[in-house]
PDB file of C-alpha atoms in Angstrom:
ATOM      1  CA  ASP A  24     -24.343  -8.468  12.896  1.00 61.00           C
ATOM      2  CA  ALA A  25     -25.235  -5.277  14.577  1.00 63.00           C
ATOM      3  CA  LYS A  26     -24.701  -1.889  12.955  1.00 88.00           C
ATOM      4  CA  THR A  27     -22.216   0.646  14.341  1.00 94.00           C
ATOM      5  CA  THR A  28     -22.233   4.436  14.245  1.00 95.00           C
ATOM      6  CA  GLN A  29     -18.988   6.513  14.403  1.00 97.00           C
ATOM      7  CA  PRO A  30     -18.304  10.190  13.993  1.00 97.00           C
ATOM      8  CA  PRO A  31     -16.735  10.668  10.463  1.00 96.00           C
ATOM      9  CA  SER A  32     -13.647  12.538  11.715  1.00 97.00           C
ATOM     10  CA  MET A  33     -11.769  13.663  14.846  1.00 97.00           C
ATOM     11  CA  ASP A  34      -8.552  15.568  15.587  1.00 97.00           C
ATOM     12  CA  CYS A  35      -6.154  14.959  18.409  1.00 96.00           C
ATOM     13  CA  ALA A  36      -2.967  16.601  19.479  1.00 97.00           C
ATOM     14  CA  GLU A  37       0.148  14.546  19.469  1.00 97.00           C
ATOM     15  CA  GLY A  38       0.920  13.095  22.847  1.00 96.00           C
ATOM     16  CA  ARG A  39      -2.724  13.510  24.125  1.00 97.00           C
ATOM     17  CA  ALA A  40      -5.150  10.671  24.519  1.00 97.00           C
ATOM     18  CA  ALA A  41      -7.379   9.978  21.578  1.00 98.00           C
ATOM     19  CA  ASN A  42     -10.886   8.894  22.541  1.00 98.00           C
ATOM     20  CA  LEU A  43     -12.906   7.347  19.620  1.00 98.00           C
ATOM     21  CA  PRO A  44     -16.474   6.595  20.289  1.00 98.00           C
ATOM     22  CA  CYS A  45     -18.747   3.962  18.728  1.00 97.00           C
ATOM     23  CA  ASN A  46     -22.470   3.345  19.136  1.00 96.00           C
ATOM     24  CA  HIS A  47     -23.804  -0.173  18.715  1.00 94.00           C
ATOM     25  CA  SER A  48     -27.183   0.055  20.380  1.00 93.00           C
ATOM     26  CA  THR A  49     -28.500  -3.143  18.686  1.00 91.00           C
ATOM     27  CA  ILE A  50     -25.719  -5.372  19.767  1.00 91.00           C
ATOM     28  CA  SER A  51     -26.629  -8.891  20.884  1.00 88.00           C
ATOM     29  CA  GLY A  52     -25.242 -10.815  23.801  1.00 86.00           C
ATOM     30  CA  ASN A  53     -22.963 -13.023  21.759  1.00 84.00           C
ATOM     31  CA  GLU A  54     -21.573 -10.155  19.720  1.00 88.00           C
ATOM     32  CA  TYR A  55     -18.138  -8.835  20.199  1.00 90.00           C
ATOM     33  CA  VAL A  56     -16.782  -5.347  19.628  1.00 94.00           C
ATOM     34  CA  TYR A  57     -13.753  -5.174  17.424  1.00 94.00           C
ATOM     35  CA  TRP A  58     -11.503  -2.179  16.384  1.00 96.00           C
ATOM     36  CA  TYR A  59      -9.422  -2.090  13.324  1.00 97.00           C
ATOM     37  CA  ARG A  60      -7.585   0.745  11.710  1.00 98.00           C
ATOM     38  CA  GLN A  61      -6.301   1.524   8.226  1.00 97.00           C
ATOM     39  CA  ILE A  62      -3.399   3.682   7.603  1.00 96.00           C
ATOM     40  CA  HIS A  63      -3.367   5.217   4.212  1.00 90.00           C
ATOM     41  CA  SER A  64      -2.627   2.795   1.358  1.00 86.00           C
ATOM     42  CA  GLN A  65      -2.314  -0.174   3.756  1.00 93.00           C
ATOM     43  CA  GLY A  66      -4.571  -3.074   4.674  1.00 95.00           C
ATOM     44  CA  PRO A  67      -6.568  -2.718   7.833  1.00 97.00           C
ATOM     45  CA  GLN A  68      -4.773  -3.623  11.198  1.00 96.00           C
ATOM     46  CA  TYR A  69      -6.424  -5.304  14.127  1.00 94.00           C
ATOM     47  CA  ILE A  70      -6.249  -3.229  17.306  1.00 96.00           C
ATOM     48  CA  ILE A  71      -8.360  -4.843  20.089  1.00 95.00           C
ATOM     49  CA  HIS A  72     -11.685  -6.496  20.802  1.00 93.00           C
ATOM     50  CA  GLY A  73     -13.930  -7.189  23.780  1.00 92.00           C
ATOM     51  CA  LEU A  74     -17.275  -8.666  24.818  1.00 91.00           C
ATOM     52  CA  LYS A  75     -18.306  -7.084  28.187  1.00 91.00           C
ATOM     53  CA  ASN A  76     -15.171  -6.129  30.062  1.00 88.00           C
ATOM     54  CA  ASN A  77     -12.820  -3.414  29.438  1.00 94.00           C
ATOM     55  CA  GLU A  78      -9.669  -4.527  27.614  1.00 95.00           C
ATOM     56  CA  THR A  79      -6.194  -3.249  27.224  1.00 97.00           C
ATOM     57  CA  ASN A  80      -3.301  -4.190  25.163  1.00 95.00           C
ATOM     58  CA  GLU A  81      -0.048  -2.642  23.962  1.00 95.00           C
ATOM     59  CA  MET A  82      -1.794  -0.577  21.407  1.00 94.00           C
ATOM     60  CA  ALA A  83      -5.040   0.758  23.105  1.00 97.00           C
ATOM     61  CA  SER A  84      -7.678   0.334  25.607  1.00 98.00           C
ATOM     62  CA  LEU A  85     -11.323  -0.549  24.931  1.00 98.00           C
ATOM     63  CA  ILE A  86     -14.082   0.713  27.246  1.00 98.00           C
ATOM     64  CA  ILE A  87     -17.483  -0.873  26.811  1.00 96.00           C
ATOM     65  CA  THR A  88     -20.510   0.590  28.632  1.00 96.00           C
ATOM     66  CA  GLU A  89     -22.378  -1.663  31.010  1.00 94.00           C
ATOM     67  CA  ASP A  90     -25.410  -1.880  28.700  1.00 94.00           C
ATOM     68  CA  ARG A  91     -22.916  -2.665  25.851  1.00 95.00           C
ATOM     69  CA  LYS A  92     -24.636  -0.136  23.600  1.00 95.00           C
ATOM     70  CA  SER A  93     -21.543   1.915  23.100  1.00 96.00           C
ATOM     71  CA  SER A  94     -17.772   1.639  23.453  1.00 97.00           C
ATOM     72  CA  THR A  95     -14.711   3.942  23.240  1.00 98.00           C
ATOM     73  CA  LEU A  96     -11.294   3.138  21.845  1.00 98.00           C
ATOM     74  CA  ILE A  97      -8.542   4.982  23.710  1.00 98.00           C
ATOM     75  CA  LEU A  98      -5.086   5.577  22.252  1.00 97.00           C
ATOM     76  CA  PRO A  99      -3.225   6.754  25.457  1.00 96.00           C
ATOM     77  CA  HIS A 100      -0.588   8.900  23.812  1.00 95.00           C
ATOM     78  CA  ALA A 101      -1.375   9.528  20.146  1.00 97.00           C
ATOM     79  CA  THR A 102       1.494   9.957  17.729  1.00 97.00           C
ATOM     80  CA  LEU A 103       1.520  11.153  14.107  1.00 97.00           C
ATOM     81  CA  ARG A 104       1.703   7.631  13.100  1.00 96.00           C
ATOM     82  CA  ASP A 105      -1.773   6.883  14.548  1.00 97.00           C
ATOM     83  CA  THR A 106      -3.360   8.995  11.901  1.00 98.00           C
ATOM     84  CA  ALA A 107      -5.632   6.491  10.237  1.00 98.00           C
ATOM     85  CA  VAL A 108      -9.246   5.504   9.599  1.00 98.00           C
ATOM     86  CA  TYR A 109     -10.576   3.566  12.580  1.00 98.00           C
ATOM     87  CA  TYR A 110     -13.281   1.020  12.239  1.00 97.00           C
ATOM     88  CA  CYS A 111     -15.499  -0.196  15.033  1.00 97.00           C
ATOM     89  CA  ILE A 112     -17.112  -3.578  14.101  1.00 94.00           C
ATOM     90  CA  VAL A 113     -19.617  -5.779  15.869  1.00 91.00           C
ATOM     91  CA  ARG A 114     -19.638  -9.473  15.064  1.00 85.00           C
ATOM     92  CA  VAL A 115     -20.575 -12.840  16.448  1.00 76.00           C
ATOM     93  CA  ALA A 116     -17.602 -14.974  17.450  1.00 67.00           C
ATOM     94  CA  GLY A 117     -17.960 -18.678  17.225  1.00 63.00           C
ATOM     95  CA  SER A 118     -16.879 -21.768  15.268  1.00 57.00           C
ATOM     96  CA  SER A 119     -19.861 -21.896  13.145  1.00 65.00           C
ATOM     97  CA  ASN A 120     -19.406 -18.324  11.861  1.00 72.00           C
ATOM     98  CA  THR A 121     -17.396 -17.248   8.919  1.00 80.00           C
ATOM     99  CA  GLY A 122     -15.920 -14.434  10.915  1.00 82.00           C
ATOM    100  CA  LYS A 123     -16.348 -11.940   8.089  1.00 87.00           C
ATOM    101  CA  LEU A 124     -15.930  -8.317   8.991  1.00 89.00           C
ATOM    102  CA  ILE A 125     -18.565  -5.824   8.052  1.00 90.00           C
ATOM    103  CA  PHE A 126     -16.861  -2.448   7.875  1.00 93.00           C
ATOM    104  CA  GLY A 127     -18.662   0.887   8.139  1.00 90.00           C
ATOM    105  CA  GLN A 128     -17.299   4.333   7.124  1.00 91.00           C
ATOM    106  CA  GLY A 129     -15.114   4.519  10.207  1.00 96.00           C
ATOM    107  CA  THR A 130     -13.655   7.604  11.854  1.00 97.00           C
ATOM    108  CA  THR A 131     -10.744   9.388  10.277  1.00 97.00           C
ATOM    109  CA  LEU A 132      -8.416  10.368  13.140  1.00 98.00           C
ATOM    110  CA  GLN A 133      -5.943  13.134  12.294  1.00 98.00           C
ATOM    111  CA  VAL A 134      -3.164  13.483  14.910  1.00 97.00           C
ATOM    112  CA  LYS A 135      -1.686  17.000  14.825  1.00 96.00           C
ATOM    113  CA  PRO A 136       1.691  18.127  15.986  1.00 95.00           C
TER     114      PRO A 136
ATOM    115  CA  ASP B  58       6.189 -15.352   9.513  1.00 56.00           C
ATOM    116  CA  THR B  59       6.239 -12.772   6.796  1.00 78.00           C
ATOM    117  CA  GLY B  60       2.594 -11.754   7.104  1.00 93.00           C
ATOM    118  CA  VAL B  61       0.015 -11.897   4.252  1.00 97.00           C
ATOM    119  CA  SER B  62       1.407 -11.196   0.866  1.00 97.00           C
ATOM    120  CA  GLN B  63      -0.600 -10.214  -2.416  1.00 98.00           C
ATOM    121  CA  ASP B  64       0.601 -10.013  -5.949  1.00 97.00           C
ATOM    122  CA  PRO B  65       0.621  -7.881  -7.870  1.00 97.00           C
ATOM    123  CA  ARG B  66       0.380  -4.672  -5.869  1.00 97.00           C
ATOM    124  CA  HIS B  67      -0.957  -2.686  -8.769  1.00 97.00           C
ATOM    125  CA  LYS B  68      -2.650  -3.751 -11.956  1.00 98.00           C
ATOM    126  CA  ILE B  69      -3.869  -1.584 -14.866  1.00 98.00           C
ATOM    127  CA  THR B  70      -5.973  -3.241 -17.358  1.00 98.00           C
ATOM    128  CA  LYS B  71      -8.205  -2.332 -20.191  1.00 98.00           C
ATOM    129  CA  ARG B  72     -11.978  -3.016 -20.015  1.00 98.00           C
ATOM    130  CA  GLY B  73     -12.909  -6.356 -21.146  1.00 98.00           C
ATOM    131  CA  GLN B  74      -9.628  -8.085 -20.147  1.00 98.00           C
ATOM    132  CA  ASN B  75      -9.360 -10.789 -17.526  1.00 98.00           C
ATOM    133  CA  VAL B  76      -7.195 -10.398 -14.417  1.00 98.00           C
ATOM    134  CA  THR B  77      -6.004 -12.661 -11.697  1.00 98.00           C
ATOM    135  CA  PHE B  78      -4.698 -11.771  -8.222  1.00 98.00           C
ATOM    136  CA  ARG B  79      -2.901 -13.942  -5.820  1.00 98.00           C
ATOM    137  CA  CYS B  80      -2.905 -13.949  -2.062  1.00 98.00           C
ATOM    138  CA  ASP B  81      -0.452 -15.880   0.199  1.00 97.00           C
ATOM    139  CA  PRO B  82      -1.841 -16.132   3.678  1.00 96.00           C
ATOM    140  CA  ILE B  83       0.179 -16.570   6.801  1.00 94.00           C
ATOM    141  CA  SER B  84       1.275 -20.183   6.799  1.00 91.00           C
ATOM    142  CA  GLU B  85      -1.144 -22.567   8.420  1.00 85.00           C
ATOM    143  CA  HIS B  86      -3.923 -19.985   8.684  1.00 91.00           C
ATOM    144  CA  ASN B  87      -6.990 -21.962   7.771  1.00 91.00           C
ATOM    145  CA  ARG B  88      -9.333 -19.033   7.169  1.00 92.00           C
ATOM    146  CA  LEU B  89      -8.913 -16.771   4.155  1.00 95.00           C
ATOM    147  CA  TYR B  90     -10.978 -13.764   3.173  1.00 95.00           C
ATOM    148  CA  TRP B  91     -11.277 -11.496   0.138  1.00 97.00           C
ATOM    149  CA  TYR B  92     -12.473  -7.949   0.476  1.00 97.00           C
ATOM    150  CA  ARG B  93     -12.949  -5.046  -1.968  1.00 97.00           C
ATOM    151  CA  GLN B  94     -12.567  -1.422  -1.110  1.00 97.00           C
ATOM    152  CA  THR B  95     -13.371   1.501  -3.315  1.00 95.00           C
ATOM    153  CA  LEU B  96     -12.189   5.130  -2.611  1.00 92.00           C
ATOM    154  CA  GLY B  97     -13.537   6.505   0.565  1.00 90.00           C
ATOM    155  CA  GLN B  98     -15.361   3.432   1.609  1.00 92.00           C
ATOM    156  CA  GLY B  99     -14.558   0.731   4.092  1.00 94.00           C
ATOM    157  CA  PRO B 100     -13.692  -2.652   2.852  1.00 95.00           C
ATOM    158  CA  GLU B 101     -16.606  -4.955   1.650  1.00 95.00           C
ATOM    159  CA  PHE B 102     -16.589  -8.698   2.196  1.00 94.00           C
ATOM    160  CA  LEU B 103     -16.359 -10.689  -1.026  1.00 96.00           C
ATOM    161  CA  THR B 104     -15.760 -14.342  -0.086  1.00 96.00           C
ATOM    162  CA  TYR B 105     -14.424 -16.724   2.573  1.00 94.00           C
ATOM    163  CA  PHE B 106     -12.513 -19.863   2.509  1.00 94.00           C
ATOM    164  CA  GLN B 107     -11.957 -22.365   5.294  1.00 91.00           C
ATOM    165  CA  ASN B 108      -9.037 -24.398   4.133  1.00 92.00           C
ATOM    166  CA  GLU B 109      -9.830 -25.279   0.441  1.00 94.00           C
ATOM    167  CA  ALA B 110     -13.620 -24.912   0.846  1.00 93.00           C
ATOM    168  CA  GLN B 111     -15.307 -21.744  -0.256  1.00 94.00           C
ATOM    169  CA  LEU B 112     -18.002 -21.371   2.414  1.00 92.00           C
ATOM    170  CA  GLU B 113     -19.516 -18.015   1.710  1.00 92.00           C
ATOM    171  CA  LYS B 114     -19.763 -15.690  -1.227  1.00 93.00           C
ATOM    172  CA  SER B 115     -21.175 -12.087  -1.108  1.00 92.00           C
ATOM    173  CA  ARG B 116     -23.841 -10.891  -3.611  1.00 90.00           C
ATOM    174  CA  LEU B 117     -21.115  -8.458  -4.694  1.00 85.00           C
ATOM    175  CA  LEU B 118     -19.279 -11.447  -6.229  1.00 87.00           C
ATOM    176  CA  SER B 119     -20.884 -11.514  -9.628  1.00 90.00           C
ATOM    177  CA  ASP B 120     -20.482 -14.475 -12.018  1.00 93.00           C
ATOM    178  CA  ARG B 121     -17.486 -12.603 -13.567  1.00 96.00           C
ATOM    179  CA  PHE B 122     -15.629 -13.231 -10.312  1.00 97.00           C
ATOM    180  CA  SER B 123     -14.213 -16.561  -9.261  1.00 96.00           C
ATOM    181  CA  ALA B 124     -11.979 -17.396  -6.323  1.00 97.00           C
ATOM    182  CA  GLU B 125     -10.076 -20.511  -5.539  1.00 97.00           C
ATOM    183  CA  ARG B 126      -7.843 -21.822  -2.759  1.00 97.00           C
ATOM    184  CA  PRO B 127      -6.330 -25.169  -4.034  1.00 93.00           C
ATOM    185  CA  LYS B 128      -4.995 -27.293  -1.197  1.00 87.00           C
ATOM    186  CA  GLY B 129      -5.886 -24.793   1.292  1.00 86.00           C
ATOM    187  CA  SER B 130      -2.787 -22.685   0.823  1.00 91.00           C
ATOM    188  CA  PHE B 131      -2.604 -19.554  -1.514  1.00 96.00           C
ATOM    189  CA  SER B 132      -5.747 -18.224  -3.070  1.00 98.00           C
ATOM    190  CA  THR B 133      -6.523 -16.615  -6.407  1.00 98.00           C
ATOM    191  CA  LEU B 134      -9.237 -14.168  -7.360  1.00 98.00           C
ATOM    192  CA  GLU B 135     -10.013 -13.859 -11.039  1.00 98.00           C
ATOM    193  CA  ILE B 136     -12.142 -11.177 -12.659  1.00 98.00           C
ATOM    194  CA  GLN B 137     -13.338 -11.834 -16.135  1.00 98.00           C
ATOM    195  CA  ARG B 138     -14.333  -9.223 -18.761  1.00 97.00           C
ATOM    196  CA  THR B 139     -13.324  -6.354 -16.348  1.00 98.00           C
ATOM    197  CA  GLU B 140     -15.513  -3.349 -16.136  1.00 97.00           C
ATOM    198  CA  GLN B 141     -14.623   0.204 -14.989  1.00 96.00           C
ATOM    199  CA  GLY B 142     -16.680  -0.350 -11.862  1.00 95.00           C
ATOM    200  CA  ASP B 143     -14.287  -3.110 -10.822  1.00 97.00           C
ATOM    201  CA  SER B 144     -11.589  -0.546 -10.169  1.00 97.00           C
ATOM    202  CA  ALA B 145     -10.833  -0.993  -6.487  1.00 97.00           C
ATOM    203  CA  MET B 146      -8.415  -2.197  -3.850  1.00 97.00           C
ATOM    204  CA  TYR B 147      -8.684  -5.941  -3.431  1.00 98.00           C
ATOM    205  CA  LEU B 148      -7.600  -7.093   0.062  1.00 98.00           C
ATOM    206  CA  CYS B 149      -6.930 -10.465   1.309  1.00 98.00           C
ATOM    207  CA  ALA B 150      -6.973 -11.463   4.956  1.00 96.00           C
ATOM    208  CA  SER B 151      -6.184 -14.628   6.833  1.00 95.00           C
ATOM    209  CA  SER B 152      -6.824 -15.889  10.362  1.00 92.00           C
ATOM    210  CA  ASP B 153      -6.520 -19.151  12.339  1.00 86.00           C
ATOM    211  CA  GLY B 154      -8.307 -20.868  15.205  1.00 68.00           C
ATOM    212  CA  PRO B 155     -11.768 -22.382  15.486  1.00 63.00           C
ATOM    213  CA  PHE B 156     -13.326 -19.360  16.983  1.00 63.00           C
ATOM    214  CA  ALA B 157     -13.816 -15.971  15.577  1.00 55.00           C
ATOM    215  CA  LYS B 158     -11.916 -14.247  18.349  1.00 65.00           C
ATOM    216  CA  ASP B 159      -9.380 -14.653  15.655  1.00 77.00           C
ATOM    217  CA  GLU B 160      -8.009 -11.408  14.439  1.00 87.00           C
ATOM    218  CA  GLN B 161      -7.682 -11.158  10.686  1.00 92.00           C
ATOM    219  CA  TYR B 162      -4.359 -10.195   9.216  1.00 94.00           C
ATOM    220  CA  PHE B 163      -4.597  -8.238   6.062  1.00 97.00           C
ATOM    221  CA  GLY B 164      -2.265  -8.013   3.160  1.00 97.00           C
ATOM    222  CA  PRO B 165      -1.250  -4.737   1.520  1.00 96.00           C
ATOM    223  CA  GLY B 166      -3.879  -5.158  -1.258  1.00 97.00           C
ATOM    224  CA  THR B 167      -3.853  -5.161  -5.039  1.00 98.00           C
ATOM    225  CA  ARG B 168      -4.964  -1.856  -6.580  1.00 97.00           C
ATOM    226  CA  LEU B 169      -6.904  -2.566  -9.700  1.00 98.00           C
ATOM    227  CA  THR B 170      -7.434   0.286 -12.360  1.00 98.00           C
ATOM    228  CA  VAL B 171      -9.702  -0.591 -15.270  1.00 98.00           C
ATOM    229  CA  THR B 172      -9.310   1.980 -18.163  1.00 97.00           C
TER     230      THR B 172
END
């Protein structure tokens, strides 16, 4: 699975959009980009994933560059409850894979009032 | 659907003792994963079950560690002769579906402290 690079920390004002970047320059054509987050003292929580196209769900939007070498997770209106560590993970998706997640250090997002 | 549950939530043990953790996945999820997380680090993969078969084990899983998933339902992770370096959060996750689009649902974890 390809490696990812994320900034160690970011701040965001409550109510504003939080844009979390991730570099995955060695991503392969069959690798998906996943985002999970971990709120303090809880297990990680799935947010969103994508292959090539931009994706949106009730939690966030995922923007993947055309060359797929980087992506941005967007929380449109950050709240204090979005304060967490955000992990960008690249992995192959297929029936022959175990589906294990390889976590990096992630980005600690601090949402401030 | 009550989510993934883990028991106990906290365990304090003395070095050299054996400990066992339990994970109850979301019912009918065929994939089950164990991860370990130390302070300030992201979770690290330990082992994977598809139904009752243990299909992958990390090099982190030394011979003091053993995991089972009898009948493809709940899973247990046992650590024998615990060491202080085993102190960590042990996370369990489950997912379903034949393809790894499947998001993993994590439990709250078991925090182990070895004194």
